[in-house]
Tab-separated table of C-alpha atoms and ligand atoms in Angstrom:
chain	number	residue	atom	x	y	z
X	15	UNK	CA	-7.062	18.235	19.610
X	16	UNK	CA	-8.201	18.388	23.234
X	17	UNK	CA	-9.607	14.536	22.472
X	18	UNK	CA	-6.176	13.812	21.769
X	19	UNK	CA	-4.576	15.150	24.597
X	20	UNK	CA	-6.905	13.694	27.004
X	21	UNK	CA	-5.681	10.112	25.542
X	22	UNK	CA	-3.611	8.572	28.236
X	23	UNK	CA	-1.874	5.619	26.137
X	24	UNK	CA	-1.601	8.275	22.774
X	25	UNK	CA	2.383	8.212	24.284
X	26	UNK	CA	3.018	4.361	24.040
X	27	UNK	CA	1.083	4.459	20.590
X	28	UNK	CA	3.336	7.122	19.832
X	29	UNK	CA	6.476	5.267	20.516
X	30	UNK	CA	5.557	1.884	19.063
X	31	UNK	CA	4.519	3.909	15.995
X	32	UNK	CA	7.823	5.794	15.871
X	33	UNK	CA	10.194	3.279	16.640
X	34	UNK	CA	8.317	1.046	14.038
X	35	UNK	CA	8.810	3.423	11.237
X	36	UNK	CA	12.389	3.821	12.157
X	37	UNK	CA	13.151	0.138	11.947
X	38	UNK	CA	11.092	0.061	8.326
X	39	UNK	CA	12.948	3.118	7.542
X	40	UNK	CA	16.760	1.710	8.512
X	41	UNK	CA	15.700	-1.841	6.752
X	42	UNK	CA	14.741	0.170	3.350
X	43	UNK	CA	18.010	2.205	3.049
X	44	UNK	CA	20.109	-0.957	4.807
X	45	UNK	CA	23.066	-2.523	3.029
X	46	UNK	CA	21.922	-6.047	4.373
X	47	UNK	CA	18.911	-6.327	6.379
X	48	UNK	CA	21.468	-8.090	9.057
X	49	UNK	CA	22.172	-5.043	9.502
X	50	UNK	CA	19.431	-3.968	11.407
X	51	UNK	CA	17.626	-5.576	15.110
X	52	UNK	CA	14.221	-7.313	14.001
X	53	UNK	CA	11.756	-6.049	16.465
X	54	UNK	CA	11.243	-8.907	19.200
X	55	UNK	CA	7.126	-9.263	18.683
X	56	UNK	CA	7.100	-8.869	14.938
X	57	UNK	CA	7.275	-12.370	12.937
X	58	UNK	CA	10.527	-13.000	10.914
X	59	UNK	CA	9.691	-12.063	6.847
X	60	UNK	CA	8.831	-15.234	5.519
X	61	UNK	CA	7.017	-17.684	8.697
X	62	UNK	CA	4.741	-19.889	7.965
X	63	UNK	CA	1.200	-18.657	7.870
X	64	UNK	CA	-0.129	-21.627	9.901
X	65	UNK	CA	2.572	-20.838	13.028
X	66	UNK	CA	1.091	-17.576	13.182
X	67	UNK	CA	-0.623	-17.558	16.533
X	68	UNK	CA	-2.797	-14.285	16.162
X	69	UNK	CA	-5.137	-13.189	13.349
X	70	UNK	CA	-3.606	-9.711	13.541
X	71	UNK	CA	-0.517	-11.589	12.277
X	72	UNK	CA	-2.163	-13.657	9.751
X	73	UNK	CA	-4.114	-10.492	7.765
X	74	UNK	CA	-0.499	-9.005	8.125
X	75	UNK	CA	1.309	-11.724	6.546
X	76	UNK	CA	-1.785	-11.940	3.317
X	77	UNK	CA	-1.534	-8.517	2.785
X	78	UNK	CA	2.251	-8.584	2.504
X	79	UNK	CA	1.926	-11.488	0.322
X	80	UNK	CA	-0.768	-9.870	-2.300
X	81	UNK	CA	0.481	-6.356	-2.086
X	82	UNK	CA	4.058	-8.404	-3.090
X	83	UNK	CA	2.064	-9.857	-5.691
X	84	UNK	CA	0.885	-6.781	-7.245
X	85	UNK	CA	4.663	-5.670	-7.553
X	86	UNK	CA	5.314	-8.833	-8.971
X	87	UNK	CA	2.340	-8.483	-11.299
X	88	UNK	CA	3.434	-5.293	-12.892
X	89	UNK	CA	6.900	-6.356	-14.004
X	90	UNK	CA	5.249	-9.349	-15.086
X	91	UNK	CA	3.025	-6.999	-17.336
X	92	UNK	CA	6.696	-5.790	-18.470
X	93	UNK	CA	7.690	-9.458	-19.550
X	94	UNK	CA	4.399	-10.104	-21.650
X	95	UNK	CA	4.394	-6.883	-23.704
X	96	UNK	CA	8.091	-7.226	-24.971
X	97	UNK	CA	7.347	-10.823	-25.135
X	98	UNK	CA	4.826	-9.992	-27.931
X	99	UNK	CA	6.536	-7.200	-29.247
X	100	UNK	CA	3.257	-5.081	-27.991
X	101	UNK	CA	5.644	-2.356	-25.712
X	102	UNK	CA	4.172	1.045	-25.832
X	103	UNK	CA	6.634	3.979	-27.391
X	104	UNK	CA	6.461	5.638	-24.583
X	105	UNK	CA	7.533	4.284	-21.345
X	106	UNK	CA	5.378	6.290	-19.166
X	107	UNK	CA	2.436	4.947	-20.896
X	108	UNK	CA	3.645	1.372	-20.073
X	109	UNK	CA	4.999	1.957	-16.946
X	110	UNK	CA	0.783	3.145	-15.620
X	111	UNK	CA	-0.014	0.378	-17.994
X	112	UNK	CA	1.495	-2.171	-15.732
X	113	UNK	CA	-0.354	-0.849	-12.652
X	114	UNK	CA	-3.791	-0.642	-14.314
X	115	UNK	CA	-3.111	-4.609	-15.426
X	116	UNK	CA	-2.066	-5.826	-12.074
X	117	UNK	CA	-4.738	-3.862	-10.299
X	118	UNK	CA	-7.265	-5.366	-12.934
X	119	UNK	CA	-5.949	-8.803	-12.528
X	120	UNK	CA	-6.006	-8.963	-8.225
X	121	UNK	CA	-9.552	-7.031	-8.442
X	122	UNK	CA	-11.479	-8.098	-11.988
X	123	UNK	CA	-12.190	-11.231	-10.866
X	124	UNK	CA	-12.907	-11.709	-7.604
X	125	UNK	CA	-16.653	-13.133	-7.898
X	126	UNK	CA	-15.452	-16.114	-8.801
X	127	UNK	CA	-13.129	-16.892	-6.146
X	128	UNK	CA	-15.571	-15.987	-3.762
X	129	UNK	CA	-18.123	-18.535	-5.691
X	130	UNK	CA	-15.125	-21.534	-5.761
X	131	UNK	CA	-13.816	-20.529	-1.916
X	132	UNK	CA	-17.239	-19.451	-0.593
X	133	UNK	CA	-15.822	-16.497	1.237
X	134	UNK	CA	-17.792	-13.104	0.631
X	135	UNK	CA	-16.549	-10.918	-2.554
X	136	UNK	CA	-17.501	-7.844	0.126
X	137	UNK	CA	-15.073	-9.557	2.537
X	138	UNK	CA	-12.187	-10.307	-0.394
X	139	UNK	CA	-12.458	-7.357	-2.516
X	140	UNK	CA	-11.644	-5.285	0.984
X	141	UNK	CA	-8.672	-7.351	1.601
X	142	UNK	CA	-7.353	-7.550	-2.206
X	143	UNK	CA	-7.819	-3.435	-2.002
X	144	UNK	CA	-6.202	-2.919	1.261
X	145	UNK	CA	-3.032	-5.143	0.254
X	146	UNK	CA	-3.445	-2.501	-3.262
X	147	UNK	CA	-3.136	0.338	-0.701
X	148	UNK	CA	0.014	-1.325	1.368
X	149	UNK	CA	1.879	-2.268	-1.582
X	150	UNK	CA	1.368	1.439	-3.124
X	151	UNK	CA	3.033	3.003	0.444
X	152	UNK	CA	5.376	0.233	0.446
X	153	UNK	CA	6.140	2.153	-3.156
X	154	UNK	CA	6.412	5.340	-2.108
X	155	UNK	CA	8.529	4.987	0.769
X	156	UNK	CA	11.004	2.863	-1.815
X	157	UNK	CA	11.063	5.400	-4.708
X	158	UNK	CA	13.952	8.343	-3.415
X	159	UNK	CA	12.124	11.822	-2.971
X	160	UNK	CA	13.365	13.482	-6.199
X	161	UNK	CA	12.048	10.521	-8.235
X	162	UNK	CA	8.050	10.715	-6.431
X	163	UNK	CA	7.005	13.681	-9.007
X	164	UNK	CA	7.622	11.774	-11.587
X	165	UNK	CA	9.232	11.833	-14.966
X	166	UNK	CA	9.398	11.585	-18.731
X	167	UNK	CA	9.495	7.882	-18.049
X	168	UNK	CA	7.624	7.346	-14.678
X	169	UNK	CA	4.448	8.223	-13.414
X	170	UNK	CA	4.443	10.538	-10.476
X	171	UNK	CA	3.365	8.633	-7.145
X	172	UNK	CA	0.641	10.716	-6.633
X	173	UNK	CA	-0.899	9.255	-10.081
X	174	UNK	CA	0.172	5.403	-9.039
X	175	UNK	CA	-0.958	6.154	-5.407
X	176	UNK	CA	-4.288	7.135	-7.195
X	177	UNK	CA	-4.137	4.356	-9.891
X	178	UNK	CA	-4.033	1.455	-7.022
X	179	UNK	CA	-6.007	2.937	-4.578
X	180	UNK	CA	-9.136	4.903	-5.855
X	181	UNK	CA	-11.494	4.305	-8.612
X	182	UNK	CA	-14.376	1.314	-8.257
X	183	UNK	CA	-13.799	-0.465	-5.417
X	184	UNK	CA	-15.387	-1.109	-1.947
X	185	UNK	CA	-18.131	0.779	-0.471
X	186	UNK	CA	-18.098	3.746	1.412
X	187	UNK	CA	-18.190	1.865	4.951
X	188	UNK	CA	-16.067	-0.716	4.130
X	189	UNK	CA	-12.943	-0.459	6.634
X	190	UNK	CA	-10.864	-0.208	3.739
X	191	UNK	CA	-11.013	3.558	3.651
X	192	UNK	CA	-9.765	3.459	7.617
X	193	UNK	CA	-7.096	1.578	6.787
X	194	UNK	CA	-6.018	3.272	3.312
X	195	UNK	CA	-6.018	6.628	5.184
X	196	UNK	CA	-4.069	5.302	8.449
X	197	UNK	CA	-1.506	4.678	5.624
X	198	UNK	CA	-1.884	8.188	3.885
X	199	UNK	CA	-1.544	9.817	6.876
X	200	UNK	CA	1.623	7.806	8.118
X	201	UNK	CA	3.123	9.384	4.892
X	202	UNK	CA	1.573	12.739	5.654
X	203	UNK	CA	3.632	12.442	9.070
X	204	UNK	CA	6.686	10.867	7.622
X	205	UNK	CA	7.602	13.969	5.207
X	206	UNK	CA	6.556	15.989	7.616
X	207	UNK	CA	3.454	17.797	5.935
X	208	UNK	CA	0.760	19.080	7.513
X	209	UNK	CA	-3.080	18.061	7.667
X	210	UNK	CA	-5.316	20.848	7.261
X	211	UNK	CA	-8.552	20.005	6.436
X	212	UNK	CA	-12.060	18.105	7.718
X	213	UNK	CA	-13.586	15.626	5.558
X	214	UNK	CA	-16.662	13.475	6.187
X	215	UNK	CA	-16.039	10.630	5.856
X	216	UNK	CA	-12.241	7.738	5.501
X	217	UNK	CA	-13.313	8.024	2.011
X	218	UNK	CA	-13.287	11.374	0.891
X	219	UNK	CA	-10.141	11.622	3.278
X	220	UNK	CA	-8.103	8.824	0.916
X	221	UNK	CA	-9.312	10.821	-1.812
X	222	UNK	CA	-8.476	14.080	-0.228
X	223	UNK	CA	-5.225	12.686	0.706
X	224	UNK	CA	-3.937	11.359	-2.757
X	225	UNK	CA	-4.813	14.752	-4.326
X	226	UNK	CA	-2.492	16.484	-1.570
X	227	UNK	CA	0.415	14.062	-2.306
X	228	UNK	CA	0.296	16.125	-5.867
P	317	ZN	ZN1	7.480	-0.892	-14.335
């Protein structure tokens, strides 16, 4: 705590932070995005990659991109199974069915993109896992409060959260487990729970986190 409060720009961050999570908060529950002022330095939804002038920019506009795929993935899933007649009897069991099969089909794979690309499947398995992580915080802010424990037909958050974001995936230093917890924790602060507990290491955190969401 004391490091904290010896942190001269923690303020600004602070702000920014807030404000940001306002705007995302006012565009969700919007009845036209018109509606609401885009900030000034974020790009417009929807630039091209190539105008993007910063590579903070360009990782932001992938992950959107993939963690959009994944979305579009799942109902995807939906299409298939009553296409062949294969739909589970119970919904709930389709519904986490969908996740596992879009998770499976951005992650299975990935050695041979990085053999046909030559990128690094280290490098592309973080980045495919990260956009996982957005697109499942993306989720829970979108699904209304009474709806996040879950249902006869819907798995809670908690278990999707889980689904999309733990199980075999990068290593232990990878940055991914910075970044999945930075998101965790900006839902942590966004209900308003507290954080009371020291872990070892951004992984057991995620994993610490997820369990609290519960
Ligand atoms: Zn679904």
């Amino acid at each position: 705590y004391q490091a904290l409060s010896e942190d001269d720009e923690r303020g600004l961050l602070e702000m920014d932070y807030r404000s940001r999570a306002s705007t995302a908060e006012n565009l969700a529950h919007a009845s036209s995005v018109e509606l609401v002022a885009w900030p000034e330095d974020i790009p417009e939804p929807g630039a091209n990659r190539e105008q993007l002038t910063t590579d903070q920019h360009k990782s932001t506009f992938d992950l959107v991109c993939m963690a959009t795929a994944f979305v579009l993935l799942h109902e995807f899933r939906h299409v298939m199974l009553d296409a062949d007649e294969k739909r589970p009897e119970a919904r709930l069991e389709e519904e986490a069915g969908c996740d596992v099969w879009a998770r499976a089909f951005m992650m299975d794979k990935i050695d041979k993109y990085a053999s046909q690309s030559g990128s690094s499947f280290v490098a592309i398995q973080q980045k495919r896992a990260m956009a996982l992580a957005l697109g499942a915080a993306i989720l829970y802010d979108l699904t209304p409060e009474y709806d996040r424990f879950g249902s006869t037909d819907y798995p809670s958050m908690a278990d999707r959260i889980h689904a999309m974001v733990t199980g075999p995936g990068p290593a232990q230093s990878s940055n991914f487990w910075l970044f999945a917890s930075c998101l965790l924790i900006g839902i942590f602060r966004r209900t308003g729970q507290s954080l009371p507990f020291v872990v070892s290491d951004n992984e057991t955190l995620v994993i610490t986190l997820v369990e609290q969401l519960r």
